CSV table of C-alpha atoms and ligand atoms in Angstrom, one decimal:
chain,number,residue,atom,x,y,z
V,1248,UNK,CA,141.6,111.9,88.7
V,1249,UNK,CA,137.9,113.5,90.0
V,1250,UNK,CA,135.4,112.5,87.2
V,1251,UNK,CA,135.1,115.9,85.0
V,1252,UNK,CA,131.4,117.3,85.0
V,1253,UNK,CA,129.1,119.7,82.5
V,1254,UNK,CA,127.9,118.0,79.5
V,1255,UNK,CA,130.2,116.0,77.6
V,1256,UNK,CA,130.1,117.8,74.1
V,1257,UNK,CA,130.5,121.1,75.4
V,1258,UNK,CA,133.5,119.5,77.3
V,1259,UNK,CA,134.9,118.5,73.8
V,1260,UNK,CA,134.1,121.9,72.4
V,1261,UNK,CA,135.3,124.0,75.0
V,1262,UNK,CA,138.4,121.9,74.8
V,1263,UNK,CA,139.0,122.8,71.7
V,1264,UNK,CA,139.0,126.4,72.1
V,1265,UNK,CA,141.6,126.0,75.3
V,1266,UNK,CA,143.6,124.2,73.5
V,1267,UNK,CA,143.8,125.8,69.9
V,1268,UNK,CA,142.0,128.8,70.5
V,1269,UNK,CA,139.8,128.6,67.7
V,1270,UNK,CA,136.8,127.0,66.9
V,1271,UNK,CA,136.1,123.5,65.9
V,1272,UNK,CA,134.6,123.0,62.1
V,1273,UNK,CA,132.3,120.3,63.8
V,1274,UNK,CA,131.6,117.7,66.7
V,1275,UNK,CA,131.1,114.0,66.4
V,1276,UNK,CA,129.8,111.5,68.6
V,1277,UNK,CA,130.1,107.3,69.4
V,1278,UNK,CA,128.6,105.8,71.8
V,1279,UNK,CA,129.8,102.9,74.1
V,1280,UNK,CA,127.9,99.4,73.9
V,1281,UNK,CA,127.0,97.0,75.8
V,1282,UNK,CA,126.2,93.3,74.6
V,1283,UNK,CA,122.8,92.3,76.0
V,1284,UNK,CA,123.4,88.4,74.7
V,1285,UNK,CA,126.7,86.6,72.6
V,1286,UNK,CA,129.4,86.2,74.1
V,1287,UNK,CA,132.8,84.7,73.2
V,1288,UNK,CA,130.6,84.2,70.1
V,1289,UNK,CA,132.1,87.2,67.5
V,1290,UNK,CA,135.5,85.1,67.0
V,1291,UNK,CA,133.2,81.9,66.5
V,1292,UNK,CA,131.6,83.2,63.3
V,1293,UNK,CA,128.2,83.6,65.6
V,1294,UNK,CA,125.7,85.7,67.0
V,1295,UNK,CA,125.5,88.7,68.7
V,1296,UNK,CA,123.5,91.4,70.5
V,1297,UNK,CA,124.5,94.5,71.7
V,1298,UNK,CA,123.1,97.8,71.8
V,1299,UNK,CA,124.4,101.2,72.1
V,1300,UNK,CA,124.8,103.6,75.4
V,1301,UNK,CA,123.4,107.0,76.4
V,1302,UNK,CA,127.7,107.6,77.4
V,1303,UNK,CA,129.6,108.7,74.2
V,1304,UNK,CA,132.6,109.8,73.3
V,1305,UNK,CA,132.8,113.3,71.6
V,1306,UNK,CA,135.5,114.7,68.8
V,1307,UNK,CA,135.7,118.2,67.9
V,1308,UNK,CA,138.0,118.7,65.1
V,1309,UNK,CA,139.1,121.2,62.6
V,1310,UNK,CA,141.1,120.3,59.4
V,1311,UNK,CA,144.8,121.7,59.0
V,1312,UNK,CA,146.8,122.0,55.9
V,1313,UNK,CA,149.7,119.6,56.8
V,1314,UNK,CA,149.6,116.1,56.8
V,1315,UNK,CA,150.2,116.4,61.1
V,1316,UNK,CA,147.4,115.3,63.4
V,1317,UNK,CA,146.9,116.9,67.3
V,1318,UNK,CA,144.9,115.3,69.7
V,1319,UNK,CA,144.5,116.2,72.8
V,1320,UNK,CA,142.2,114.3,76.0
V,1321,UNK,CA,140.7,115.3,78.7
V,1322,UNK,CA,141.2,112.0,80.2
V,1323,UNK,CA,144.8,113.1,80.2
V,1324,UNK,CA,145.2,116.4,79.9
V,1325,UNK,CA,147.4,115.4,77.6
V,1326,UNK,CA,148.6,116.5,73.7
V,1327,UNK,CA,150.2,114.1,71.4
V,1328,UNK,CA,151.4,115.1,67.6
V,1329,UNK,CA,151.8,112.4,65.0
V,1330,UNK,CA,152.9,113.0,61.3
V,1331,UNK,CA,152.5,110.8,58.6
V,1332,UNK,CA,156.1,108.7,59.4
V,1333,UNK,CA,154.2,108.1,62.6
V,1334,UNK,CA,151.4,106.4,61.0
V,1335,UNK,CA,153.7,104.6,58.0
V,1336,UNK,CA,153.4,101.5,59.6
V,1337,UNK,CA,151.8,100.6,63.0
V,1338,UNK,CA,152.8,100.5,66.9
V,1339,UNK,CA,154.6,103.8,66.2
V,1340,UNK,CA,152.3,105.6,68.7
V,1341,UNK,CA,151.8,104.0,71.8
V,1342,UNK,CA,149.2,104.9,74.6
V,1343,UNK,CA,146.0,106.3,73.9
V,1344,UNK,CA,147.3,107.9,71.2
V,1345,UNK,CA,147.2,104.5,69.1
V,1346,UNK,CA,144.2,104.3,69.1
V,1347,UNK,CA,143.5,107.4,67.1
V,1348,UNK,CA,146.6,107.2,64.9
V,1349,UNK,CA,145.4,103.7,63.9
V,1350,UNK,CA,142.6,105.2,62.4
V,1351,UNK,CA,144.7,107.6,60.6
V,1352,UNK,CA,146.9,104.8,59.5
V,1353,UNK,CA,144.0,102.1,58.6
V,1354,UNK,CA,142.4,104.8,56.6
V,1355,UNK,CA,145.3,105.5,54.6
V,1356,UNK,CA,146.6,101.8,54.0
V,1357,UNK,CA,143.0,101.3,52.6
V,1358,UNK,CA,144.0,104.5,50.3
V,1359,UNK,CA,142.1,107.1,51.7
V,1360,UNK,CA,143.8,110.9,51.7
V,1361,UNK,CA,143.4,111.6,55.0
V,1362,UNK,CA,143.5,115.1,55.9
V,1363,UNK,CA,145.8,116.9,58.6
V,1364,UNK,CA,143.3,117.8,61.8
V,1365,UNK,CA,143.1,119.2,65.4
V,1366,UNK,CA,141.5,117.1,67.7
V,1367,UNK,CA,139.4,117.5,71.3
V,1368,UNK,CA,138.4,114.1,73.0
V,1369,UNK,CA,136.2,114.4,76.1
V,1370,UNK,CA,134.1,111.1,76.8
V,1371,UNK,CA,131.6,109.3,79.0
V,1372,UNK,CA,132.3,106.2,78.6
V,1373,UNK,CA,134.1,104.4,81.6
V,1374,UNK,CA,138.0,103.2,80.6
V,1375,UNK,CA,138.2,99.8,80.6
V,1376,UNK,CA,134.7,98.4,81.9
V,1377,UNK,CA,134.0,96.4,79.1
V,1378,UNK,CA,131.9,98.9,77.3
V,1379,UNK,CA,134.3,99.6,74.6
V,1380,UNK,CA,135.6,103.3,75.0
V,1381,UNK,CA,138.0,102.1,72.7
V,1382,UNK,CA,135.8,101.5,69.8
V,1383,UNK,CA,133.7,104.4,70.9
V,1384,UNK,CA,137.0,106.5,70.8
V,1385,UNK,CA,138.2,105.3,67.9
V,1386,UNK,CA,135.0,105.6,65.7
V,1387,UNK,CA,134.1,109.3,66.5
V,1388,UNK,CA,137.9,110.2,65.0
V,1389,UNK,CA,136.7,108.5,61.7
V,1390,UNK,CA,133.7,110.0,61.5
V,1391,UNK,CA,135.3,113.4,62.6
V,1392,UNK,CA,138.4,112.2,59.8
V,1393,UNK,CA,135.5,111.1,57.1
V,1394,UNK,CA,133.5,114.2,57.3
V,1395,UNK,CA,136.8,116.6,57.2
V,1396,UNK,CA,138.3,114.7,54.5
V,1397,UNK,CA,135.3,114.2,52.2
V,1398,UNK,CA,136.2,110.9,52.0
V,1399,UNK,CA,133.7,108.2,51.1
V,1400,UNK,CA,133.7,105.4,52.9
V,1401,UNK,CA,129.7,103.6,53.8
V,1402,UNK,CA,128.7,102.7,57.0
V,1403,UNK,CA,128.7,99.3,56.4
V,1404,UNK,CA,132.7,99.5,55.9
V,1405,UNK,CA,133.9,101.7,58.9
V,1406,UNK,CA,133.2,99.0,61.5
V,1407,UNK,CA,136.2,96.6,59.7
V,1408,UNK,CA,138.1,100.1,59.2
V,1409,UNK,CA,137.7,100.9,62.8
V,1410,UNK,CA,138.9,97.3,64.0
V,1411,UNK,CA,141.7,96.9,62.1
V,1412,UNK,CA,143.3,100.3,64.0
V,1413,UNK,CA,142.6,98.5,67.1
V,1414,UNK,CA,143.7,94.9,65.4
V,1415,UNK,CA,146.5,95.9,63.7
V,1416,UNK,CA,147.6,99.4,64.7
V,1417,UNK,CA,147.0,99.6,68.7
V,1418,UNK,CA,147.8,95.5,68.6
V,1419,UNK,CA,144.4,94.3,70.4
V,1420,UNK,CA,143.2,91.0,69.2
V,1421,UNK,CA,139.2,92.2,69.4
V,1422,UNK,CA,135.9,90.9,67.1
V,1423,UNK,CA,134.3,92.6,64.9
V,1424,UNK,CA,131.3,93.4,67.6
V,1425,UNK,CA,132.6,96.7,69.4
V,1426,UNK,CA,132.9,98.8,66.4
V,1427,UNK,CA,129.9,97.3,64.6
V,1428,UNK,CA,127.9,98.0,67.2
V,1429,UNK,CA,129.1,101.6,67.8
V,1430,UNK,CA,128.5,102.7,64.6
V,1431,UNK,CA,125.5,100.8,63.1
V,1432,UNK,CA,123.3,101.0,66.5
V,1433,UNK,CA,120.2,102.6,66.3
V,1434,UNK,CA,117.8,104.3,69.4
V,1435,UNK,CA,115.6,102.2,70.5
V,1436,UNK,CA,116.9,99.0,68.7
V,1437,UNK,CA,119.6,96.2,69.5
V,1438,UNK,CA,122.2,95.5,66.6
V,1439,UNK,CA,121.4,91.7,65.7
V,1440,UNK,CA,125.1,90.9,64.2
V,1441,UNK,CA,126.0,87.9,62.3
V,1442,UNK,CA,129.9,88.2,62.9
V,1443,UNK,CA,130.2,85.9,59.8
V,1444,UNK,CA,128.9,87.7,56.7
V,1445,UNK,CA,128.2,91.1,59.3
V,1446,UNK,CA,125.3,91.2,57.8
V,1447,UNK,CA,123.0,93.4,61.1
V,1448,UNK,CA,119.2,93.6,61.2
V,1449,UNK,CA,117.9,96.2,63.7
V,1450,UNK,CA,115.7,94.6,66.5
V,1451,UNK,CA,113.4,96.7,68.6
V,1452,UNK,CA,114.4,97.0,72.2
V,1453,UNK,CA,112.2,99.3,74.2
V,1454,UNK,CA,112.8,97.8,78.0
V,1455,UNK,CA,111.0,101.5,78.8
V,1456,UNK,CA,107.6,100.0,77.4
V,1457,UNK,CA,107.4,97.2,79.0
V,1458,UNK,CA,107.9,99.2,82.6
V,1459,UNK,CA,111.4,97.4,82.7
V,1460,UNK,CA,115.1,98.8,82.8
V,1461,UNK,CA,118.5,97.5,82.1
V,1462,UNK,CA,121.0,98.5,84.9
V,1463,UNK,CA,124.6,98.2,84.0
V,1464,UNK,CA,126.6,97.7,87.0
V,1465,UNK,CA,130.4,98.2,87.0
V,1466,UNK,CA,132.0,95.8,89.2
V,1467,UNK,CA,135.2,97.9,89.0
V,1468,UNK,CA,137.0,94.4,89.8
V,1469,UNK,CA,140.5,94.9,88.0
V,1470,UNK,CA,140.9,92.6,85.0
V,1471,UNK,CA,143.0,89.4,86.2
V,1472,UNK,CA,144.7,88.1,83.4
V,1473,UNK,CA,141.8,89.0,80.9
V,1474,UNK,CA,144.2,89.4,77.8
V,1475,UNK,CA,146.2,86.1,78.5
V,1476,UNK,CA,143.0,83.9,78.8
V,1477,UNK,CA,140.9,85.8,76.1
V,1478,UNK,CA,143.7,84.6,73.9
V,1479,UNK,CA,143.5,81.1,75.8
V,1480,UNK,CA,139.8,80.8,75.1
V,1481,UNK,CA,140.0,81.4,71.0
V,1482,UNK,CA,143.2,79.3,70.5
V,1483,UNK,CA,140.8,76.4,72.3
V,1484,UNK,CA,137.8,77.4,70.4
V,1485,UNK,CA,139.9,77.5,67.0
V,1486,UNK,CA,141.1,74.0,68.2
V,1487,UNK,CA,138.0,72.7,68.5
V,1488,UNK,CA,136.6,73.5,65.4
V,1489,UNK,CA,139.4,72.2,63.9
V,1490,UNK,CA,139.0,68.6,65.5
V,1491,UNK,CA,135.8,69.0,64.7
V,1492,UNK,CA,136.2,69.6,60.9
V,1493,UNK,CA,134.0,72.7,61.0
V,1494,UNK,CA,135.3,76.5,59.6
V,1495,UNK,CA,134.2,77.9,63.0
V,1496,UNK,CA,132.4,76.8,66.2
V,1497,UNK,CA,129.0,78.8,64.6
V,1498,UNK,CA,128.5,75.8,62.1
V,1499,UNK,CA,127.9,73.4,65.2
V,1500,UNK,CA,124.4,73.5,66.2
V,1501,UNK,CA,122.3,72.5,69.4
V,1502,UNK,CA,121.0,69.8,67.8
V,1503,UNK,CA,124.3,68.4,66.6
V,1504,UNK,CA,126.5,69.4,70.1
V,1505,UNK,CA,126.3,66.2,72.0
V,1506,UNK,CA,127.3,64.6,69.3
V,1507,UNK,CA,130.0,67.0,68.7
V,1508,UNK,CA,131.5,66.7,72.4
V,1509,UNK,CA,131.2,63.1,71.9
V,1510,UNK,CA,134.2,63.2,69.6
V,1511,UNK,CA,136.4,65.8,71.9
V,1512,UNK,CA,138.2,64.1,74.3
V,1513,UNK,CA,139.5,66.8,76.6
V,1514,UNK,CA,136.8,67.8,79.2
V,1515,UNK,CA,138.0,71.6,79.2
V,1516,UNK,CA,137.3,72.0,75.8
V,1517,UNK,CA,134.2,70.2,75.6
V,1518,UNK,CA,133.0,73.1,78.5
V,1519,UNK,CA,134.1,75.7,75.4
V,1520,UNK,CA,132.7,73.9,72.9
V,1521,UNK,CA,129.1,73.9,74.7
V,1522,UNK,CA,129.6,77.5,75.8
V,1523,UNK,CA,130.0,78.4,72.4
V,1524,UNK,CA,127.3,76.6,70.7
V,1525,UNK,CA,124.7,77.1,73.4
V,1526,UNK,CA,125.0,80.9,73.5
V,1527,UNK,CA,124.8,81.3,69.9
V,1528,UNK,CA,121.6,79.8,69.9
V,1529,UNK,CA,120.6,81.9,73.7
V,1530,UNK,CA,121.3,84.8,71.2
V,1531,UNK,CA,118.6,83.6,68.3
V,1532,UNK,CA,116.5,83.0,71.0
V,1533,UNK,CA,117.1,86.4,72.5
V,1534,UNK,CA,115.8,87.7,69.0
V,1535,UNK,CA,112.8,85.9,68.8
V,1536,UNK,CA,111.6,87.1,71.9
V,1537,UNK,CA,112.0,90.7,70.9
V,1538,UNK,CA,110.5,90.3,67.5
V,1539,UNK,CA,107.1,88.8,69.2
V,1540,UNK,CA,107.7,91.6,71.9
V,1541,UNK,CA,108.4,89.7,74.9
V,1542,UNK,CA,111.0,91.7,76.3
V,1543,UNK,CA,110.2,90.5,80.1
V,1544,UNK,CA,110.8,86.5,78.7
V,1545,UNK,CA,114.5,87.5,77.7
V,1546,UNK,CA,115.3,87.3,81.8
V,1547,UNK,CA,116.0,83.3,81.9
V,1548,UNK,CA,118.3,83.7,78.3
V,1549,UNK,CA,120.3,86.2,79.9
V,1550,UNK,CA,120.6,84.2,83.6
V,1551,UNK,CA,122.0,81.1,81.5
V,1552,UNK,CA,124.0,83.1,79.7
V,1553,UNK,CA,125.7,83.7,82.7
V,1554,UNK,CA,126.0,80.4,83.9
V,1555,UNK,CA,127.4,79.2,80.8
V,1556,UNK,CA,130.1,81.7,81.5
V,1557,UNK,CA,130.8,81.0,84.3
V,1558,UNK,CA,130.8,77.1,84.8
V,1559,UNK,CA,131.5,76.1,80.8
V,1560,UNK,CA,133.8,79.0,79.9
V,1561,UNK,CA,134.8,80.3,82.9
V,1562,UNK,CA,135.3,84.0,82.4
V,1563,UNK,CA,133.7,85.4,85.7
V,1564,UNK,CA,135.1,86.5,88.9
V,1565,UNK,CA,133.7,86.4,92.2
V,1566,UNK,CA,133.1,90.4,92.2
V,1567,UNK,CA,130.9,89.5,88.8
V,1568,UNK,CA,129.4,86.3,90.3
V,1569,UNK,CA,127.8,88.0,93.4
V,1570,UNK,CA,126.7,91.1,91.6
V,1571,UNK,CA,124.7,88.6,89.6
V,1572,UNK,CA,123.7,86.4,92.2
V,1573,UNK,CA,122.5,89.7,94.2
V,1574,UNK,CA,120.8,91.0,91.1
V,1575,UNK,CA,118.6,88.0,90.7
V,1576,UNK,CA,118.2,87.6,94.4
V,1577,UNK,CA,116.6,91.3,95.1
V,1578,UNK,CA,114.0,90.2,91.5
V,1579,UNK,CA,115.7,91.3,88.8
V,1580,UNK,CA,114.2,89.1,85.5
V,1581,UNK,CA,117.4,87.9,84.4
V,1582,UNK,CA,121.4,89.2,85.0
V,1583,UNK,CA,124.7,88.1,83.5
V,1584,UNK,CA,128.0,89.3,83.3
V,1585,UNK,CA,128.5,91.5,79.7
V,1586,UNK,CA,132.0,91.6,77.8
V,1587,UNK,CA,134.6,89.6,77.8
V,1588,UNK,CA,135.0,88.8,80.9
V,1589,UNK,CA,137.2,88.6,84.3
V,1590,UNK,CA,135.8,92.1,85.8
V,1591,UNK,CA,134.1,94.3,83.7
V,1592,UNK,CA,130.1,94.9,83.8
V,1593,UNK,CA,127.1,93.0,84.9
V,1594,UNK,CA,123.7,93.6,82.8
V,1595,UNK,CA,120.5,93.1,84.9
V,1596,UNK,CA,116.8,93.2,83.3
V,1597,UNK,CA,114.9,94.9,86.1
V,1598,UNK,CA,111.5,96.1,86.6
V,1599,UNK,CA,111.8,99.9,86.9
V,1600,UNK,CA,110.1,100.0,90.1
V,1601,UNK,CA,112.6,97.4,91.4
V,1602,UNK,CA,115.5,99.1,90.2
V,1603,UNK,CA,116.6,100.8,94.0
V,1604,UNK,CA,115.9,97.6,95.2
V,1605,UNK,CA,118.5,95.3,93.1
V,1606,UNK,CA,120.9,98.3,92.9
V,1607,UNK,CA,121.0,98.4,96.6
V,1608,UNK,CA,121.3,94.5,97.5
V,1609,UNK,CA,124.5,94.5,95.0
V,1610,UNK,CA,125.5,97.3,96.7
V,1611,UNK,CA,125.6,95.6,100.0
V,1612,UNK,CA,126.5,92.3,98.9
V,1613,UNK,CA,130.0,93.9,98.0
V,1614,UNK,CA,129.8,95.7,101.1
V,1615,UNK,CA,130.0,92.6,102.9
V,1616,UNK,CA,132.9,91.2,101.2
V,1617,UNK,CA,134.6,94.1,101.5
V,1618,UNK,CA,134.6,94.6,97.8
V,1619,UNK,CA,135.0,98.0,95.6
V,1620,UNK,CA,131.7,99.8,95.9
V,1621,UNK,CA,129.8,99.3,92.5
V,1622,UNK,CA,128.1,101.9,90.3
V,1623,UNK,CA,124.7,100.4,88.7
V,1624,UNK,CA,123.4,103.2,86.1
V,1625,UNK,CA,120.0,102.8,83.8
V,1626,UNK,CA,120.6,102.8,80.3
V,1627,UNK,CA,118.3,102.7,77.3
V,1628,UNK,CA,119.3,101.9,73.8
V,1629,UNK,CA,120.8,104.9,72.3
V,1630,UNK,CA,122.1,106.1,68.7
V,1631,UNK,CA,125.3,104.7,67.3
V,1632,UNK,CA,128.4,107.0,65.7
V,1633,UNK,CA,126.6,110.6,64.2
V,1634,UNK,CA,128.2,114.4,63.5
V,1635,UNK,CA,126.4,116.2,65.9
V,1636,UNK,CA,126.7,119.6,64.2
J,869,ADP,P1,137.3,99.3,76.9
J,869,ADP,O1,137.2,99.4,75.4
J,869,ADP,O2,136.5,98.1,77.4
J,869,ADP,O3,136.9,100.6,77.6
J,869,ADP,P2,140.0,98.9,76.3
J,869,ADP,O4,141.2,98.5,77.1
J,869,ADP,O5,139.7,98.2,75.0
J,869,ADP,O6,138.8,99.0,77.2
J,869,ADP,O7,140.3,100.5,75.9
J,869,ADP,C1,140.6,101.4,76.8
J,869,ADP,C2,141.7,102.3,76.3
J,869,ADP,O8,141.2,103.1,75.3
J,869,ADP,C3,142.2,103.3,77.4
J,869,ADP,O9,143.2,102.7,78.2
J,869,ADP,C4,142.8,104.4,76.5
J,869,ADP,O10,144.1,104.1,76.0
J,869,ADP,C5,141.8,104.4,75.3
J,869,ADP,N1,140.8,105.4,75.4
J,869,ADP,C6,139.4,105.2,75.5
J,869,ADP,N2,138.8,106.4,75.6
J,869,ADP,C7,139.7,107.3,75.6
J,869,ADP,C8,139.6,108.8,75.7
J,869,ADP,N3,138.4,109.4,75.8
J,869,ADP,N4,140.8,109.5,75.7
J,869,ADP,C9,142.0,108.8,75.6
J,869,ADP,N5,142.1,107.5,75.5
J,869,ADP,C10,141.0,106.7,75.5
J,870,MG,MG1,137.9,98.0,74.0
């Protein structure tokens, strides 16, 4: 499939009118995320940090008066119809179509009346890269579905709306991060997320000020095994907290983890455990720094973020490893892998004059190992979920 080009909203719009030859009511927009610190940390109860992309994911929509739902994807070029049978109970649709029929069907097991609607998806957002085009996908339906319907629901209850489609509906064992962070981010800030309570403070991020960038760079390494050993890593993070009579790994702390591996005997899980514990506090950490407005001290947080990864959790691959490794080596600040792991995207904190330079050596590091060429694209902390007009 060539990638499609013009901008991305008139894309959804002008999909609309091809497809239903009329004109959308309105357009709505989510953005992708990526997670600048926290990982694994979401299902722990813990800490995380993501902020929202400049790629989105665009809905236009117009209401209709049955209780049937049209969507149709430019990814695709495809057009699915569900009716309410088909949203009864979920797995019914299966694709990309789940995803939005999930939100149908998570709206109206939480008693919403959801009205009938025509769809247009176009998006911006890479499939699959770790930067959540599924959440992004799935909360601009709602908002597009809220906004036709009337229907009240506040901000602060779409993210667990948003994940139970994905949870329940599409059948995707995900946190509560993706959809949090694609629809409570705000320009300029990073989403500090307590995945316990969800409570979210905003913290300023402004890389631009401080004459730094953050380069996302897709490894485009396929994802080995990614769904089998994310399940792996909870049912050993679950069993952990278990032996260690705590509700989740979040109530361990640094100051209490060498007493806590003490009392594990199994070496692999110890490696979890002090993933775990030492990230959630990599993220606080992460926090602090921004609030005093030391954005260039973040680098070292975000390098041993990495290396937890990938010697105490083991989530990396070697296309991830030497994108970091090439990051750091050409000066970037700091660089770790972002997401949940085993391909996916690398994050590098760069200083914007440096930014050719570390996009280059990963470039050539991959060359050399014959690797997929990477794509390393500047991003800056953008708006979350919002009608556009
Ligand atoms: P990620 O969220 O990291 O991009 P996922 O595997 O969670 O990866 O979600 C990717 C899936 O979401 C795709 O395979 C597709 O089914 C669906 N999807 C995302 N964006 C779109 C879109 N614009 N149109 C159709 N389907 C989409
Ligand atoms: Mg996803």
């Amino acid at each position: 499939m060539t990638a499609p080009t013009g901008d991305v909203v008139e894309r959804a719009a002008a999909g609309f009118t091809d497809q239903y030859d009329a004109r959308p009511t309105g357009l709505w927009a989510a953005p992708g995320r990526v997670n600048l610190i926290g990982e694994h940390t979401d299902y722990n109860d813990g800490f995380v940090l993501p902020f929202a992309l400049p790629m989105r994911t665009v809905v236009a929509a117009d209401r209709r008066d049955d209780e049937h739902w049209t969507v149709w994807s430019e990814l695709s070029g495809e057009t699915i119809t569900f009716a309410t049978d088909d949203v009864a109970e979920p797995g019914r649709v299966t694709g990309w179509g789940a995803y939005v029929a999930g939100v149908v069907w998570a709206l109206r097991d939480a008693g919403h009346a959801v009205p009938g609607a025509r769809l247009a998806i176009a998006s911006d957002v890479p499939l699959g890269a770790g930067l959540s085009s599924s959440a992004a996908l799935e909360s601009a339906v709602l908002a597009a579905l809220l906004d036709l319907g009337g229907l009240e629901l506040p901000a602060e209850g779409q993210p667990r709306l948003a994940q139970r489609a994905e949870n329940v509906y599409v059948g995707a064992p995900t946190g509560i991060m993706d959809q949090s962070a694609v629809i409570r981010c705000r320009a300029g800030h990073a989403l500090f997320l307590d995945c316990r309570d969800e409570s979210v403070e905003h913290i300023p991020f402004d890389p631009d000020a401080a004459g730094l960038t953050v380069l996302v760079i897709d490894s485009h390494a396929p994802h080995r095994h990614a769904d089998g050993e994310y399940a792996a890593r909870r049912r050993s993070c679950e069993a952990a907290a278990k032996a260690l009579g705590v509700p989740a790994l979040r109530d361990v702390t640094v100051d209490e983890l060498d007493a806590a591996l003490a009392r594990l005997d199994d070496a692999e899980t110890r490696r979890r455990v002090r993933h775990v514990v030492t990230e959630d506090q990599r993220v606080l950490d992460t926090v602090a720094l921004l609030r005093a407005d030391r954005v260039r001290d973040i680098g070292p947080l975000l390098t041993a973020s990495h290396v937890s990864m990938r010697d105490d959790f083991e989530i990396t691959v070697p296309e991830i490893d030497t994108a970091v490794e090439a990051a750091l080596s050409a000066g970037a600040l700091g660089a770790r892998m972002t997401g949940g792991g085993f391909g996916g995207c690398v994050l590098a904190l760069v200083e914007t004059d440096g930014v050719e330079a570390v996009a280059d050596a990963v470039r050539t590091a991959y060359a050399d190992r014959n690797y997929t060429a990477p794509t390393a694209t500047p991003v800056l902390p953008s708006p979350g979920a919002t009608r556009l007009r």
